[in-house]
Coordinates of C-alpha atoms and ligand atoms in Angstrom, one line a residue:
X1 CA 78.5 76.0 137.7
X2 CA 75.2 76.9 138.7
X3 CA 72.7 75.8 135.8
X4 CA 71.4 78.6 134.1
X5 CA 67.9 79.1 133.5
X6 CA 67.1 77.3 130.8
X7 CA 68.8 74.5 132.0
X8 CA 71.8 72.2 130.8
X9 CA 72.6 69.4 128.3
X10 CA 75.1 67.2 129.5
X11 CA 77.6 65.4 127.0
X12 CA 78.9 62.1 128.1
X13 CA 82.4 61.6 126.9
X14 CA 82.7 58.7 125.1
X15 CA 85.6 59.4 123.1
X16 CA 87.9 62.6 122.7
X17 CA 87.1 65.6 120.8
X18 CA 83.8 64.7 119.7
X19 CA 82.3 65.8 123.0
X20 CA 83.7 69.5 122.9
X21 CA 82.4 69.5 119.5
X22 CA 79.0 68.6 120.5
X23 CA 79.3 70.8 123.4
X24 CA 80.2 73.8 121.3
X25 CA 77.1 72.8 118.4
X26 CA 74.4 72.8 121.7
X27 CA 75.8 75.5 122.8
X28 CA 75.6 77.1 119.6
X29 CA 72.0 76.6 119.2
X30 CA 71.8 78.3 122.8
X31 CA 71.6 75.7 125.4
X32 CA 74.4 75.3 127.8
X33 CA 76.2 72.1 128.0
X34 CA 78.5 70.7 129.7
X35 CA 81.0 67.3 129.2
X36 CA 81.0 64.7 131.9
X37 CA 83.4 61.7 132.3
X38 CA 81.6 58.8 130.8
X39 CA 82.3 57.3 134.6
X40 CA 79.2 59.3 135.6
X41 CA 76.7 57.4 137.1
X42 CA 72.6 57.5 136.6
X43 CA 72.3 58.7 140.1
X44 CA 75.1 61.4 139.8
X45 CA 73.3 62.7 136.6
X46 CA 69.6 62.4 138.1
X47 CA 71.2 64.8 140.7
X48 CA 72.0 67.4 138.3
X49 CA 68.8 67.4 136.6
X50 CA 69.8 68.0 133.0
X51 CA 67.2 68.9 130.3
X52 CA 69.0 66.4 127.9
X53 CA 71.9 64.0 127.8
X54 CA 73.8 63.1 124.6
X55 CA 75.8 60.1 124.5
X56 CA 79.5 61.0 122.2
X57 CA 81.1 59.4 119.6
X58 CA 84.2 57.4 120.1
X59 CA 86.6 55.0 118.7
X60 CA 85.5 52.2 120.7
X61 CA 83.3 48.8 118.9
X62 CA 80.6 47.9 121.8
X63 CA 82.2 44.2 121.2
X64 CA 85.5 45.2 122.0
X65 CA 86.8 43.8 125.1
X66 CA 87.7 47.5 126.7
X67 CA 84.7 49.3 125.1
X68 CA 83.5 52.5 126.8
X69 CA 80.4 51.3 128.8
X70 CA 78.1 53.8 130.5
X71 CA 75.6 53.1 133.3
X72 CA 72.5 51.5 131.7
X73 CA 70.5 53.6 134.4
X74 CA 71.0 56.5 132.2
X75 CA 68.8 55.4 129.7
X76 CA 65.9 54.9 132.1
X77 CA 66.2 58.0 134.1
X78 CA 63.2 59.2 131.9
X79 CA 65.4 62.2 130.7
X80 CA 65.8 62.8 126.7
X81 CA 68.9 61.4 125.2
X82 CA 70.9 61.3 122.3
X83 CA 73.3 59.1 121.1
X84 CA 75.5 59.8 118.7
X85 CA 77.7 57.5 116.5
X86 CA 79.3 55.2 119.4
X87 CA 76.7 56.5 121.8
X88 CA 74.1 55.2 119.3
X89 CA 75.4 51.6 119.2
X90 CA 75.7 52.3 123.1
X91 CA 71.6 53.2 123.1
X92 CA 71.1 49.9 120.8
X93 CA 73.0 47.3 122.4
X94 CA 72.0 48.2 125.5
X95 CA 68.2 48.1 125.0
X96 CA 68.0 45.0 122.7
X97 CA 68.8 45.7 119.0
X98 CA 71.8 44.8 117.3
X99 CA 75.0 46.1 116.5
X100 CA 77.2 43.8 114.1
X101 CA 80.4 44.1 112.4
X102 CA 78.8 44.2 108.7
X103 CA 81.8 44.2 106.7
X104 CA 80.7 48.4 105.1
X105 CA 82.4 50.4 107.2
X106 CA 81.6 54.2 105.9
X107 CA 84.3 56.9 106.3
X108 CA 83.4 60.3 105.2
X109 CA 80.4 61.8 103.5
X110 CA 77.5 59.6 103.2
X111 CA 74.2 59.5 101.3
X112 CA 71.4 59.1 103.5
X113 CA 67.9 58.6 102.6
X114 CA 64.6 59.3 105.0
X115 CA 62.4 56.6 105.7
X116 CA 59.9 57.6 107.9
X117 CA 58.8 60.8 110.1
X118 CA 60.3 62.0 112.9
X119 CA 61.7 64.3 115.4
X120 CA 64.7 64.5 114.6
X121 CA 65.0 64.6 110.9
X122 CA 61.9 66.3 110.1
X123 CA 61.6 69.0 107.8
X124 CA 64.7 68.4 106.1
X125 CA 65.2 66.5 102.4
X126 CA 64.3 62.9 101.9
X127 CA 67.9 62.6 100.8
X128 CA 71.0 64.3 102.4
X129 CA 74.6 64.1 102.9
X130 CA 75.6 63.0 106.6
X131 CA 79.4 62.3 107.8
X132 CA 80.1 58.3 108.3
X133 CA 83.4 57.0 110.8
X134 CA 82.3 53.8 111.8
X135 CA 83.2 50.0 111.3
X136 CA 80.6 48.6 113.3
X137 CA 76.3 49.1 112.6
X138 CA 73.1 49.0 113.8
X139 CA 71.1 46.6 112.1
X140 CA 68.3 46.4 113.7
X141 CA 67.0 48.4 116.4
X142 CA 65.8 47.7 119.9
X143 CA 61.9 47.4 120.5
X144 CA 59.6 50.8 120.2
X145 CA 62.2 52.7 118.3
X146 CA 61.4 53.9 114.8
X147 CA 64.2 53.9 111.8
X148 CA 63.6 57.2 110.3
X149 CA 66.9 56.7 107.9
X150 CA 69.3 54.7 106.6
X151 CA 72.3 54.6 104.2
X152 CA 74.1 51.8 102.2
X153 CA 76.1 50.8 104.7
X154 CA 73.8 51.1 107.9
X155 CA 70.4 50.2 108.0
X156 CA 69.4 51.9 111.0
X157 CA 71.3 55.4 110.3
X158 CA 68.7 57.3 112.4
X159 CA 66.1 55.9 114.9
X160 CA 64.1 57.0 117.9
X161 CA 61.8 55.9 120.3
X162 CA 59.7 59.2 120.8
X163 CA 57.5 58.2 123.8
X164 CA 60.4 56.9 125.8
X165 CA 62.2 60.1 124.7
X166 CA 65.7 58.1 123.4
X167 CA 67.3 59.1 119.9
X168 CA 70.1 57.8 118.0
X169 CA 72.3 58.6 114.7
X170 CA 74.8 56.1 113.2
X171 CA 76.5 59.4 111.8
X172 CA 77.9 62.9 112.7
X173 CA 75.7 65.9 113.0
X174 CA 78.8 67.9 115.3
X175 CA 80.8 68.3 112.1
X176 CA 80.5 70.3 108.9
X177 CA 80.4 67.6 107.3
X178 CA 76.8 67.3 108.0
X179 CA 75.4 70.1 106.2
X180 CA 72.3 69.6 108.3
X181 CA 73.5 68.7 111.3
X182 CA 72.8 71.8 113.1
X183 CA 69.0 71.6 112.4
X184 CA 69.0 67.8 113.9
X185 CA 70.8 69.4 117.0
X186 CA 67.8 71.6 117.5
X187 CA 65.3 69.4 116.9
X188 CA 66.7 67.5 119.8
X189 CA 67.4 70.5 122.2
X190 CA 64.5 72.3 121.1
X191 CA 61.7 69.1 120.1
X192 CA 63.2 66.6 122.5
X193 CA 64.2 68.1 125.4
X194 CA 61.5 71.0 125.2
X195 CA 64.8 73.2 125.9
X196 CA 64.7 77.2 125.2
X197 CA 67.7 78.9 123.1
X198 CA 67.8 81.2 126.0
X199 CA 71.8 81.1 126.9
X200 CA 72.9 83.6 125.4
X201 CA 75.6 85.9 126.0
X202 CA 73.7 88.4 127.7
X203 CA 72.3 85.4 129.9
X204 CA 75.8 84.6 130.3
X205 CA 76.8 87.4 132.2
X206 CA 73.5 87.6 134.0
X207 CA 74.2 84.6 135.3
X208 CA 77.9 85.2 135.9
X209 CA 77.2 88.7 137.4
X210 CA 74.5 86.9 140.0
X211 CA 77.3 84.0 141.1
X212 CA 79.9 86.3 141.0
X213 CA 77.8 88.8 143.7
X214 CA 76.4 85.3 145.8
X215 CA 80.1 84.2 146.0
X216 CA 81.6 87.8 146.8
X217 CA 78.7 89.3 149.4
X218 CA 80.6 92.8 150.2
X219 CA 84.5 91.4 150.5
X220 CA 87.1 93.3 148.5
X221 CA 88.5 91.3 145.1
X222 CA 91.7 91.7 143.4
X223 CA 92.5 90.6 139.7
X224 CA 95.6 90.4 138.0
X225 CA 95.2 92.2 134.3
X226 CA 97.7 91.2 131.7
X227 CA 95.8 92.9 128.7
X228 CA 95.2 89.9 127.5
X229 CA 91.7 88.5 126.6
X230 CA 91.1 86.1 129.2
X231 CA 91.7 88.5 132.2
X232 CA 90.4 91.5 130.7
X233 CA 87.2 90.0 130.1
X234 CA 87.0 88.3 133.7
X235 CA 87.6 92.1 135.0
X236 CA 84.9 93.4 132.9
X237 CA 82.2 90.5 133.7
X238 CA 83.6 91.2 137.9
X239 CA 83.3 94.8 137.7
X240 CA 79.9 94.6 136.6
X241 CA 79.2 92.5 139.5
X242 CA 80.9 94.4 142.4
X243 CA 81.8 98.0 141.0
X244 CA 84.0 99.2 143.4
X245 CA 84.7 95.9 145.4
X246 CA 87.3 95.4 142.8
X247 CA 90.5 96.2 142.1
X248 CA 93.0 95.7 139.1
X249 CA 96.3 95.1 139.4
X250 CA 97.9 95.4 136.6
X251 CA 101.5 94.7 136.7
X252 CA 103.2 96.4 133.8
X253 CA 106.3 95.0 132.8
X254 CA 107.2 97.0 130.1
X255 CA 107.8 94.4 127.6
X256 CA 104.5 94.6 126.3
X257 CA 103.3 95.0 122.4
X258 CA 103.2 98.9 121.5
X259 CA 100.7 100.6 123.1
X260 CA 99.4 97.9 125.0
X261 CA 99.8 99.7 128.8
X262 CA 98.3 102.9 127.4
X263 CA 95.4 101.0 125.9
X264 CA 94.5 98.6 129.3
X265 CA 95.1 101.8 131.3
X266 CA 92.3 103.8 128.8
X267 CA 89.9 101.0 128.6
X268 CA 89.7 100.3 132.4
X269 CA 90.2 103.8 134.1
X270 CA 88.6 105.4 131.4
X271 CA 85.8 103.3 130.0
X272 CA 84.8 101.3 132.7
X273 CA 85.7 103.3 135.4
X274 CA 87.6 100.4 137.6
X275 CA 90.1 101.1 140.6
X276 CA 93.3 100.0 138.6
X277 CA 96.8 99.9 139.9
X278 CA 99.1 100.4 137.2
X279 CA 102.2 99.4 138.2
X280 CA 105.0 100.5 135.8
X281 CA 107.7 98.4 136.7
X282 CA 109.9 98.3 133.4
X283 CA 113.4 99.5 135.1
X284 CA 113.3 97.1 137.8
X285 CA 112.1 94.1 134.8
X286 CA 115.2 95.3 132.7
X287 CA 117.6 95.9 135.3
X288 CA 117.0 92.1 136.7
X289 CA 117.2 91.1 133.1
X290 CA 120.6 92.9 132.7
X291 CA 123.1 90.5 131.0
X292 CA 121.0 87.6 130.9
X293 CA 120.7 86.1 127.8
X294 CA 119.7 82.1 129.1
X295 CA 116.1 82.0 127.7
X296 CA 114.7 79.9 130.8
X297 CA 116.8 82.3 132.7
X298 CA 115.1 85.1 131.7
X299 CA 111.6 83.1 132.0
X300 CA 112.5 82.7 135.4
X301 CA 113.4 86.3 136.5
X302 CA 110.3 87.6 135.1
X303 CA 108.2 85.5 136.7
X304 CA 109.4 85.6 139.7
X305 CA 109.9 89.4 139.4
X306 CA 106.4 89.4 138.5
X307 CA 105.0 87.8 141.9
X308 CA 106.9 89.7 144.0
X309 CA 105.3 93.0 142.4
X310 CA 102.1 91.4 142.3
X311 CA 102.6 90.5 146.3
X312 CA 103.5 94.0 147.1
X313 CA 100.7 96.1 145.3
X314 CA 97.9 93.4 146.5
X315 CA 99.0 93.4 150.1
X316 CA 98.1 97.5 149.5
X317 CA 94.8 96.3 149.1
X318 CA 93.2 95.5 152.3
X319 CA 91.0 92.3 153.6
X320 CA 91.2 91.4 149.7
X321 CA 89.4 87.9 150.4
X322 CA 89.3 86.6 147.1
X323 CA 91.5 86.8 143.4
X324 CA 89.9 86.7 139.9
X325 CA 91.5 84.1 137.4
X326 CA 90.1 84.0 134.3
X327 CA 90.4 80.3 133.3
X328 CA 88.7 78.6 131.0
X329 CA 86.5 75.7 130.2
X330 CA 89.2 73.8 128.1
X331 CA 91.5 74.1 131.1
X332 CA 89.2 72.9 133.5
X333 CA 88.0 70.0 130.9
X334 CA 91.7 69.0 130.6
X335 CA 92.6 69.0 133.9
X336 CA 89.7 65.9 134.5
X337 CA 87.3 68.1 136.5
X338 CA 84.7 68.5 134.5
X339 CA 82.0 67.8 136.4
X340 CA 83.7 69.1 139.9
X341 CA 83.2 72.3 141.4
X342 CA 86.5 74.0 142.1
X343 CA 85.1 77.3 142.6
X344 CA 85.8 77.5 146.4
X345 CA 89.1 75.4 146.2
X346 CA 91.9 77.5 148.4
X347 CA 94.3 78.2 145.5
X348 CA 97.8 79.1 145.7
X349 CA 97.5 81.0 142.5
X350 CA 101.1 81.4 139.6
X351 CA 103.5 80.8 142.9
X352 CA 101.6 83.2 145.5
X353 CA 103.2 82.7 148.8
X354 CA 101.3 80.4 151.6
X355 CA 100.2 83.6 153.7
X356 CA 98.4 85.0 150.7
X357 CA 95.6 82.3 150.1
X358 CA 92.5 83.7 148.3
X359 CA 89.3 82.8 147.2
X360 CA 89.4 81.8 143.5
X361 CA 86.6 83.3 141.0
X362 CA 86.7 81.7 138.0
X363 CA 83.5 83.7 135.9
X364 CA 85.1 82.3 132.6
X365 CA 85.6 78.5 133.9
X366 CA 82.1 77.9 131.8
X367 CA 83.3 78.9 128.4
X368 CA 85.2 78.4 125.6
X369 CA 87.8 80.6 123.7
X370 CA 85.4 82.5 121.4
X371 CA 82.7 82.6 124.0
X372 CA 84.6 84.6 125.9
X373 CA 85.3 87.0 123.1
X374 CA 81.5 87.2 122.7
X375 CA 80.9 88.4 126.4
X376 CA 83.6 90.6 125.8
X377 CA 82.3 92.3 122.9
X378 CA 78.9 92.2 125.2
X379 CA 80.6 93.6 128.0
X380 CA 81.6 97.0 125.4
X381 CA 85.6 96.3 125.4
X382 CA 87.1 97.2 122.2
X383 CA 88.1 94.6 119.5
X384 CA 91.6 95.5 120.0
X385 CA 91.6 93.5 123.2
X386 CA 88.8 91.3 122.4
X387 CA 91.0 89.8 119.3
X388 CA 93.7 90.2 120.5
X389 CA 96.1 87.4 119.4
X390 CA 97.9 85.5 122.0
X391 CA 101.1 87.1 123.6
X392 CA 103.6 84.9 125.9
X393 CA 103.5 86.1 129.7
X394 CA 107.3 86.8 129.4
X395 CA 106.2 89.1 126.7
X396 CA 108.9 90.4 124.7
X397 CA 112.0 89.3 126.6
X398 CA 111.2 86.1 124.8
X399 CA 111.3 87.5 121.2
X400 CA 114.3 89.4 121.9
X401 CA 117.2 87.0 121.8
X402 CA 120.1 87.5 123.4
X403 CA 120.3 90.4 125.9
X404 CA 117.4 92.0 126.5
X405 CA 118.5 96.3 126.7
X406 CA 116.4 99.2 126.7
X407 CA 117.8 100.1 122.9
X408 CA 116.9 97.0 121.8
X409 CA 113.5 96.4 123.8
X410 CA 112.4 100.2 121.8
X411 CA 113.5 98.8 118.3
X412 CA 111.1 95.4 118.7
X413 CA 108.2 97.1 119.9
X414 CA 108.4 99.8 117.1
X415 CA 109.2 96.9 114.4
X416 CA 106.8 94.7 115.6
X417 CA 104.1 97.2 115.8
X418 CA 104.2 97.6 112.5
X419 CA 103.8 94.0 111.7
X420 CA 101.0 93.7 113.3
X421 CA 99.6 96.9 112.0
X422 CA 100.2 96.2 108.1
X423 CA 98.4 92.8 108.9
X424 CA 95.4 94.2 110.9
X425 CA 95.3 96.4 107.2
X426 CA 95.4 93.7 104.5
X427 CA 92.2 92.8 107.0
X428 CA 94.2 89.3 108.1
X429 CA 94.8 90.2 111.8
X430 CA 91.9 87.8 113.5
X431 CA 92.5 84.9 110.6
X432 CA 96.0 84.9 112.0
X433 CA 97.0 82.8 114.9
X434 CA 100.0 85.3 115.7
X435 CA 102.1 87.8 113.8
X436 CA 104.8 89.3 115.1
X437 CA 108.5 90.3 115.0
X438 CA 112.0 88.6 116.7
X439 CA 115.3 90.2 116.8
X440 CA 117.6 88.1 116.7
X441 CA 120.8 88.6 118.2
X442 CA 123.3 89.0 114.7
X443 CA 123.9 92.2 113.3
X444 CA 124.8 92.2 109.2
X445 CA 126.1 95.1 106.7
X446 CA 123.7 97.2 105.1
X447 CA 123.8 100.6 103.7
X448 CA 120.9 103.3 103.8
X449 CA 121.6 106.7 102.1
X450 CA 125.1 107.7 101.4
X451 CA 126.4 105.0 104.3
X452 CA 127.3 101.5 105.6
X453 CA 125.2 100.2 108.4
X454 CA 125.6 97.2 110.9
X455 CA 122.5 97.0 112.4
X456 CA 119.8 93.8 113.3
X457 CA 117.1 91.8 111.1
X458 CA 114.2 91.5 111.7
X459 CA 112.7 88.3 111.6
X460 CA 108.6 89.0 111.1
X461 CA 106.8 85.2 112.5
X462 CA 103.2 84.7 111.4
X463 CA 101.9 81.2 111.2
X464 CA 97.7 79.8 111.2
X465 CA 97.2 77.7 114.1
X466 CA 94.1 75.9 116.0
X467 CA 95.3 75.9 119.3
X468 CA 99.2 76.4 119.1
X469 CA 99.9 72.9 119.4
X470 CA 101.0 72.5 115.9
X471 CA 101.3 76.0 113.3
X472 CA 102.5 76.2 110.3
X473 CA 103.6 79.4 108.7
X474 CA 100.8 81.9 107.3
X475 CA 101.0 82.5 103.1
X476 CA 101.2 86.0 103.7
X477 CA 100.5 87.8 100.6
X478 CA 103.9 89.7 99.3
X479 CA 102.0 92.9 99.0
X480 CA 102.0 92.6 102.6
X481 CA 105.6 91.4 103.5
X482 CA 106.5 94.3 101.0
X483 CA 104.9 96.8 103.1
X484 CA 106.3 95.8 106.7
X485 CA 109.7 95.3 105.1
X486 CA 109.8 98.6 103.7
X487 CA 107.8 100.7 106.6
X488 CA 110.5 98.2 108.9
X489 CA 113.5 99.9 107.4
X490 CA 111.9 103.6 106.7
X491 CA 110.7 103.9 110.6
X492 CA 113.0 101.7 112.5
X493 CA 116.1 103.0 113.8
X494 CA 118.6 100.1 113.7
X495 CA 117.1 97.2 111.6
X496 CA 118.6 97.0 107.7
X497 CA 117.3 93.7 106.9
X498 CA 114.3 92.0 107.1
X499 CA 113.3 88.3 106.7
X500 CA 110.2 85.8 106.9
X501 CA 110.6 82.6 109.1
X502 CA 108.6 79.7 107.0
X503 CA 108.9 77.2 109.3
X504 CA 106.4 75.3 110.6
X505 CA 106.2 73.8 114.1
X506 CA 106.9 70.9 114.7
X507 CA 109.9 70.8 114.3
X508 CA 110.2 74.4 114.9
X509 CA 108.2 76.3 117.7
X510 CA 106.0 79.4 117.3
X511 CA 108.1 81.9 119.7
X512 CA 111.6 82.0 118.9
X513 CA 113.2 82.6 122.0
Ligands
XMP1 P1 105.7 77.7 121.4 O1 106.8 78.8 121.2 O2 106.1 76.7 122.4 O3 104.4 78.5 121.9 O4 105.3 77.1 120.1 C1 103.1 78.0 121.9 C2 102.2 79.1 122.3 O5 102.4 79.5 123.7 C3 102.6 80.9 123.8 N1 103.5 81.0 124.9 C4 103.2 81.5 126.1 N2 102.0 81.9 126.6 N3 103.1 82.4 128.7 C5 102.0 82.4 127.9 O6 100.9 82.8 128.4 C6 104.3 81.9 128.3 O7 105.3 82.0 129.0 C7 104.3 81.5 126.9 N4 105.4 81.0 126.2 C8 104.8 80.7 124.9 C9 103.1 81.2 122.5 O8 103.0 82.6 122.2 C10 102.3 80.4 121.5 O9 101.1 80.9 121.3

């Protein structure tokens, strides 16, 4: 992206998931970072003239015969750096001191005492607890630098070199572990690097909004709105850059959550004011869905169902030049771009035909998950779709197993509804990873008032999740099960049983489709 005003931090990657943690804790204290490959060179990081440069963790020993090695250069270019964990045995082998394998490794929380002044520690107690994960230690370090702490186990736990601007810890300040660790991240950003906590969310879209108007100039822009966070937010932060230039298309399924179509009709027409199309295309969706009960099957008809609608309203739209996505940072960090710019790639967008090749904008590429949310909020759309959990594309053909009718599309939406609103009421909605209901394709004997029934379950899924890789399945209170299984029955026409899926995933997924 373009570097926002206050400049950028740039994490070298030296190992995993320590780098988006250290991205998220700068960013956090309000200076934007960014990870980089740790193939980066000193040139290619002079060019982007960062305010700082921290130098990751990793599982690596700087003896080992594939260690993670970064170009030395980096430590001369005169900018301020950090090194944390791996990245400070990186900053002390490289300049001199030692690194030996001392036979105390330290896992986990640490006591650390202060031995002298500095930048990076000041102000905080003499002794603290810091968060250890290494084999190897510093024990002495290189020429100029000051050790301002140490623990048992490594003598140099904390050093710096103040005048050539270089600073190392042996230990973790990303994690939580490190009660502290969020004051030594400022010291750094804010001491070291001279860096002001200026990026804030309403920087954010400031910045955002001026790209977005430098990319656009006065060409028409179409977006895609599912109701979901990501694009809703992206059509938000674009409206507020072009107005009128834009247009949502907002292809409407109809196997959405209840009351999601009213709501992303209300909040966009009403609110905000945008040009939306609101295509209502559930009897075309359930007619091509007629008799199919395959669950890739039905995958496939909706996409596909989905693009051709998409290509038929957008082709309305004339000269659009260019098509909001609203992708994120993880997505670009995990496709191993990081540092590229694919703003102006040619993109052939979710299956778009060759002859409709737009302009991507990407105002989200920059941020993570709950950053987004912020700029939401910012941007005045409601919490309902700001937190709104996660919801598969296919939507709701994918919860309904089996065939997927009319009858049976109404009795999800209103059973699931009320899942999701006893759980937003026992105040658990937003802890919750997802929460929702299945109806399975077996029908069982029940009896309601003076008669037999045969009629579905309902199979209520709510599991906790980080990023839906792995779930397992949420405690819910049984106040809470009580209430959906009794509103379930009272209010839904054709459900006489329902039941709680504890499984966790693996080996079970989260959708059951
Ligand atoms: P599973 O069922 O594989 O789901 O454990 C993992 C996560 O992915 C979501 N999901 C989808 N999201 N389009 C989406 O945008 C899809 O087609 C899709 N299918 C599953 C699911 O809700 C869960 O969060």
């Amino acid at each position: 992206m373009t570097d926002p005003k206050g400049g950028t931090v740039l994490v070298v990657d030296l190992g995993a998931q320590y780098a988006q943690l250290i991205a998220r804790r700068v960013r956090e204290a309000h200076v934007y970072s960014e990870i980089v490959p740790r193939s980066i060179t000193a040139e290619e990081i002079r060019d982007r003239v960062p305010i700082g440069v921290i130098l990751s963790g990793g599982p690596a020993s700087v003896y080992a015969d594939d260690a993670y090695e970064i170009d030395e250069g980096i430590l001369e270019l005169g900018v301020p750096i950090f090194g944390i964990c791996y990245g400070h045995q990186v900053i002390a082998h490289s300049l001199g001191g030692t690194v030996a394998r001392t036979g105390t490794a330290e896992y986990g929380r640490t006591d650390m005492v202060g031995i002298g002044p500095g930048v990076l520690l000041e102000g905080l107690p003499e002794r603290q607890s810091v968060w250890m994960s290494h084999g190897d230690s510093v024990t002495a370090a290189p020429e100029g630098f000051t050790v301002t702490a140490s623990t048992e186990g490594s003598p140099v736990a904390a050093m710096e070199n103040r005048s050539a601007g270089i600073y190392g810890v042996q230990f973790h300040p990303e994690v939580a572990h490190t009660p502290r660790g969020d004051e030594i991240f400022k010291h750094f950003l804010y001491e070291a690097c001279g860096a002001p906590p200026s990026w804030t969310r309403h920087s954010i879209i400031e910045d955002s909004v001026a790209a977005v108007r430098s990319q656009v100039g006065d060409s028409q822009v179409i977006c895609g709105l599912s109701g979901g966070v990501d694009s809703s937010v992206a059509a938000a932060l674009v409206h507020e850059a072009i107005g009128d230039q834009l247009t949502c298309i907002f292809v409407d399924h109809g196997l959405l959550r209840a009351g999601e179509g009213v709501q992303v009709e209300e909040t966009f027409r009403s609110h905000f004011d945008i040009n939306l199309i609101h295509v209502k295309a559930q009897d075309r969706f359930l007619e091509a869905l007629a008799g199919v009960a395959d669950p890739e099957a039905k995958r496939k008809i909706i996409g596909e169902l989905f693009i051709r609608v998409f290509e038929e309203v957008a082709a309305e739209v004339s000269g659009a030049k260019f098509l909001v996505q609203g992708t994120l940072y993880p997505d670009v960090i995990e496709s191993g771009t990081g540092t590229a710019a694919k703003i102006k790639t040619h993109h052939n967008v979710g299956g778009l035909p060759d002859d409709m090749v737009f302009d991507l904008i990407e105002p989200l590429r920059d941020l993570f998950k709950d950053e987004v949310r912020a700029v939401g909020e910012e941007l005045g759309l409601p919490a309902e779709i700001v937190w709104r959990q996660p919801f598969p594309g296919p939507g709701l053909a994918v919860r309904i197993i089996g065939d997927v009718t009319l009858e049976r599309l109404e009795i999800l939406r209103a059973a699931d509804g009320i899942v999701v609103d006893e759980i937003r009421k026992a105040g658990l909605y937003e802890e919750i990873w997802q929460s929702f209901g299945v109806l399975p394709a077996i029908r069982s004997v029940g009896v309601q008032g003076d008669g037999r029934t045969y009629a579905y379950p309902l199979i209520v899924r709510a599991v906790m999740s980080e990023d839906a890789m792995t779930a397992d399945w949420a405690r819910l209170p049984y106040e809470v099960m009580e209430s959906i299984s009794s509103r379930v029955m009272n209010e839904v026409q054709g459900i006489n049983r329902v039941a709680y899926d504890i499984s966790s995933k693996p080996p079970s997924t989260i959708e059951w489709e």
